[in-house]
Amino acid sequence: DVSDTALIMLLKRAQPLIEADLLRIDHALRIFSETHKNTVMLGRTILQAAPPITLGLKAAGWLAAIRRGREQLSRAFAEALVIQFGGAVGTLAAFGRQGMDVAREVAAELRLGFPDAPWHTHRDRLAGLVCASAIVTGSLGKMARDISLLMQNEVGEAVEPQSEDRGGSSTMPHKRNPTGCAITLAAANQMSGLVASYLSAMLQEHERSVGASQSEWPTVAAAMQATAS
């Protein structure tokens, strides 16, 4: 109970950090899309030239996907941020008739939700959060993939912002590498494996599992770190 609730409290601390960054992206893409609503560029299908589009439309597509992912992630956090308090087997028998009252008081003190039943071996809420994190990270990765392709020298339609400590090469000074895209794609590429690992850990026995819950802790941490990065 303590370990599960501690994990939930850490997730509660992570939520506003991740959501603040997603709101910054939302704001930036709204401005970018409006600014470039008439900037014509080549459309591409199956990596080949297609009819023209606008850069604003492309950015609006990024924005819409990330906004959907942010809303889904927010709902998943709301579902997951509940206390785990069931005692040895979920009956709260050690507290006698006061078990539910104690559980509600602990939930109130920790400012967490109070679930309809103990969930120690029911990991669906956390699974939903990991999956929602993967979806929003995947949408960010799609945007990064597009930008990195547009940054190729033979295309040259977009560039990341440049600074002394970003995007340069120690041996090829002409280069402007897509470093932000690289970080985003690295995070997105991790998420499918993390989702698979978490879903595998859902198969837990009876009222307390043998190894499954312990194996998922680093998976949840890695999913949050990848999403945040």
C-alpha positions as a printed NumPy array, in Angstrom:
array([[  0.   ,   0.   ,   0.   ],
       [  2.747,   2.441,   0.949],
       [  4.786,   1.723,  -2.194],
       [  1.787,   2.04 ,  -4.511],
       [  0.606,   5.25 ,  -2.897],
       [  4.127,   6.676,  -2.998],
       [  4.222,   5.952,  -6.73 ],
       [  0.91 ,   7.764,  -7.171],
       [  2.2  ,  10.767,  -5.221],
       [  5.271,  10.925,  -7.481],
       [  3.001,  10.821, -10.515],
       [  0.995,  13.673,  -9.013],
       [  4.204,  15.716,  -8.853],
       [  5.075,  14.82 , -12.45 ],
       [  1.691,  15.779, -13.908],
       [  1.953,  19.587, -13.721],
       [  5.489,  19.543, -15.139],
       [  4.454,  17.526, -18.181],
       [  1.201,  19.426, -18.709],
       [  2.97 ,  22.799, -18.49 ],
       [  5.328,  21.797, -21.3  ],
       [  2.451,  20.523, -23.411],
       [  0.626,  23.828, -22.939],
       [  3.767,  25.674, -24.076],
       [  3.858,  23.526, -27.212],
       [  0.153,  24.178, -27.779],
       [  0.683,  27.941, -27.52 ],
       [  3.711,  27.929, -29.821],
       [  2.046,  25.805, -32.494],
       [ -1.101,  27.932, -32.485],
       [  0.989,  31.029, -33.207],
       [  3.14 ,  29.199, -35.754],
       [  0.132,  27.794, -37.594],
       [ -1.547,  31.196, -37.809],
       [  1.678,  32.895, -38.905],
       [  2.205,  30.437, -41.746],
       [ -1.385,  29.88 , -42.857],
       [ -0.456,  31.223, -46.317],
       [  3.085,  29.854, -46.533],
       [  2.904,  27.413, -49.429],
       [  5.043,  24.28 , -49.341],
       [  5.221,  20.974, -51.089],
       [  2.929,  18.264, -49.827],
       [  4.426,  14.794, -49.64 ],
       [  2.806,  11.37 , -49.753],
       [  4.818,   8.15 , -49.386],
       [  7.923,  10.392, -49.238],
       [  7.259,  11.648, -52.78 ],
       [  6.187,  15.058, -54.065],
       [  2.414,  15.663, -54.014],
       [  0.126,  18.708, -54.459],
       [  0.973,  21.837, -52.451],
       [ -0.192,  22.516, -48.916],
       [  0.594,  25.288, -46.452],
       [  3.02 ,  25.133, -43.565],
       [  0.221,  26.434, -41.355],
       [ -1.933,  23.422, -42.222],
       [  0.933,  21.076, -41.408],
       [  1.461,  22.756, -38.046],
       [ -2.289,  22.669, -37.357],
       [ -2.18 ,  18.897, -37.816],
       [  0.664,  18.631, -35.296],
       [ -1.248,  20.843, -32.892],
       [ -4.513,  18.921, -33.158],
       [ -2.83 ,  15.581, -32.472],
       [ -0.841,  16.885, -29.52 ],
       [ -3.912,  18.588, -28.098],
       [ -5.898,  15.339, -28.299],
       [ -3.033,  13.534, -26.609],
       [ -2.799,  16.144, -23.853],
       [ -6.508,  15.857, -23.104],
       [ -6.301,  12.065, -23.027],
       [ -3.238,  12.228, -20.762],
       [ -5.017,  14.608, -18.389],
       [ -7.947,  12.195, -18.084],
       [ -5.565,   9.298, -17.491],
       [ -3.818,  11.207, -14.689],
       [ -7.178,  12.008, -13.098],
       [ -8.083,   8.313, -13.16 ],
       [ -4.737,   7.155, -11.781],
       [ -4.253,   9.595,  -8.899],
       [ -6.061,   7.526,  -6.266],
       [ -4.856,   6.071,  -2.99 ],
       [ -4.078,   2.374,  -2.535],
       [ -5.156,   1.349,   0.977],
       [ -6.349,  -2.192,   1.474],
       [ -4.186,  -3.834,   4.096],
       [ -2.799,  -7.327,   3.686],
       [ -5.472,  -8.665,   1.336],
       [ -7.703,  -5.661,   0.683],
       [-10.156,  -6.165,   3.542],
       [ -8.781,  -3.539,   5.981],
       [ -9.558,  -6.086,   8.681],
       [ -6.834,  -4.771,  10.98 ],
       [ -8.824,  -1.534,  11.411],
       [-12.035,  -3.266,  12.432],
       [-15.139,  -1.266,  11.575],
       [-13.097,   1.9  ,  11.05 ],
       [-11.23 ,   0.686,   7.967],
       [-13.111,   2.726,   5.372],
       [-13.101,   5.841,   7.546],
       [ -9.327,   5.585,   8.017],
       [ -8.813,   5.048,   4.281],
       [-10.884,   8.112,   3.397],
       [ -9.016,  10.246,   5.932],
       [ -5.652,   9.156,   4.55 ],
       [ -6.814,   9.915,   0.998],
       [ -8.008,  13.365,   2.08 ],
       [ -4.75 ,  14.134,   3.897],
       [ -2.695,  13.12 ,   0.854],
       [ -5.085,  14.96 ,  -1.512],
       [ -5.605,  11.863,  -3.618],
       [ -8.78 ,  10.301,  -4.924],
       [-10.528,   7.5  ,  -3.07 ],
       [-11.112,   4.412,  -5.259],
       [-14.185,   2.218,  -5.304],
       [-12.11 ,  -0.798,  -4.186],
       [ -8.489,  -1.641,  -3.361],
       [ -6.534,  -1.986,  -6.59 ],
       [ -3.23 ,  -3.527,  -5.59 ],
       [ -3.31 ,  -6.189,  -8.319],
       [ -5.586,  -4.243, -10.685],
       [ -3.233,  -2.008, -12.673],
       [ -5.629,  -0.769, -15.347],
       [ -5.485,   2.877, -14.25 ],
       [ -1.702,   2.956, -14.432],
       [ -1.796,   1.051, -17.717],
       [ -4.068,   3.751, -19.12 ],
       [ -1.629,   6.426, -17.989],
       [  1.366,   4.68 , -19.558],
       [ -0.561,   4.196, -22.819],
       [ -1.738,   7.822, -22.867],
       [  1.851,   8.934, -22.295],
       [  2.955,   6.811, -25.241],
       [  0.305,   8.325, -27.505],
       [  1.208,  11.938, -26.765],
       [  4.907,  11.121, -27.062],
       [  4.205,   9.413, -30.384],
       [  2.478,  12.547, -31.673],
       [  5.488,  14.608, -30.638],
       [  7.692,  12.067, -32.379],
       [  5.677,  12.375, -35.593],
       [  6.244,  16.134, -35.517],
       [  9.956,  15.611, -34.88 ],
       [ 10.164,  13.168, -37.788],
       [  8.588,  15.711, -40.144],
       [ 10.873,  18.514, -38.992],
       [ 14.037,  16.443, -39.217],
       [ 13.15 ,  15.463, -42.793],
       [ 12.447,  19.088, -43.709],
       [ 15.871,  20.002, -42.277],
       [ 17.779,  17.789, -44.715],
       [ 20.185,  19.851, -46.83 ],
       [ 18.578,  18.736, -50.079],
       [ 15.167,  19.877, -48.766],
       [ 16.02 ,  22.873, -46.581],
       [ 12.456,  23.927, -45.761],
       [ 12.848,  24.173, -41.978],
       [ 15.541,  24.482, -39.317],
       [ 15.64 ,  24.216, -35.557],
       [ 16.761,  27.322, -33.646],
       [ 20.531,  27.524, -33.467],
       [ 22.767,  28.428, -30.539],
       [ 26.385,  27.856, -29.597],
       [ 25.618,  24.673, -27.679],
       [ 22.934,  23.235, -29.962],
       [ 22.992,  21.543, -33.326],
       [ 26.607,  22.112, -34.267],
       [ 29.255,  19.608, -35.319],
       [ 32.838,  19.469, -34.043],
       [ 34.121,  18.303, -37.437],
       [ 31.628,  19.816, -39.922],
       [ 30.96 ,  23.453, -39.032],
       [ 28.376,  23.882, -41.787],
       [ 25.947,  21.467, -40.123],
       [ 22.788,  22.333, -38.196],
       [ 21.755,  19.048, -36.669],
       [ 18.154,  18.385, -35.551],
       [ 19.074,  17.873, -31.91 ],
       [ 15.621,  18.586, -30.496],
       [ 14.126,  16.141, -32.981],
       [ 16.722,  13.54 , -31.995],
       [ 15.793,  13.772, -28.311],
       [ 12.085,  13.576, -29.117],
       [ 12.446,  10.622, -31.458],
       [ 14.627,   8.773, -28.957],
       [ 11.908,   9.203, -26.321],
       [  9.112,   8.175, -28.692],
       [ 11.015,   5.084, -29.8  ],
       [ 11.262,   3.912, -26.191],
       [  7.56 ,   4.094, -25.482],
       [  6.268,   1.088, -27.409],
       [  8.573,  -1.21 , -25.449],
       [  7.583,   0.398, -22.163],
       [  3.887,  -0.022, -22.966],
       [  4.428,  -3.69 , -23.783],
       [  6.355,  -4.197, -20.541],
       [  3.633,  -2.547, -18.503],
       [  0.788,  -4.466, -20.113],
       [  2.668,  -7.709, -19.451],
       [  2.949,  -6.747, -15.77 ],
       [ -0.848,  -6.432, -15.489],
       [ -1.229, -10.216, -15.209],
       [ -1.057, -10.347, -11.422],
       [ -2.141, -13.178,  -9.183],
       [ -5.016, -12.93 ,  -6.719],
       [ -4.544, -10.25 ,  -4.021],
       [ -0.752,  -9.829,  -4.226],
       [  1.487, -10.772,  -7.109],
       [  4.836, -12.518,  -7.351],
       [  7.196, -10.026,  -8.964],
       [  4.835,  -8.272, -11.394],
       [  4.169,  -5.129,  -9.376],
       [  7.828,  -4.811,  -8.481],
       [  8.845,  -5.07 , -12.139],
       [  6.57 ,  -2.23 , -13.218],
       [  8.032,   0.533, -11.022],
       [ 11.012,   1.307, -13.306],
       [  8.702,   0.996, -16.323],
       [  6.397,   3.747, -15.024],
       [  9.38 ,   5.94 , -14.15 ],
       [ 10.923,   5.481, -17.584],
       [  7.604,   6.262, -19.307],
       [  7.231,   9.518, -17.388],
       [ 10.856,  10.48 , -18.063],
       [ 10.505,   9.759, -21.77 ],
       [  7.286,  11.765, -21.982],
       [  8.829,  14.696, -20.149],
       [ 12.011,  14.681, -22.215]])
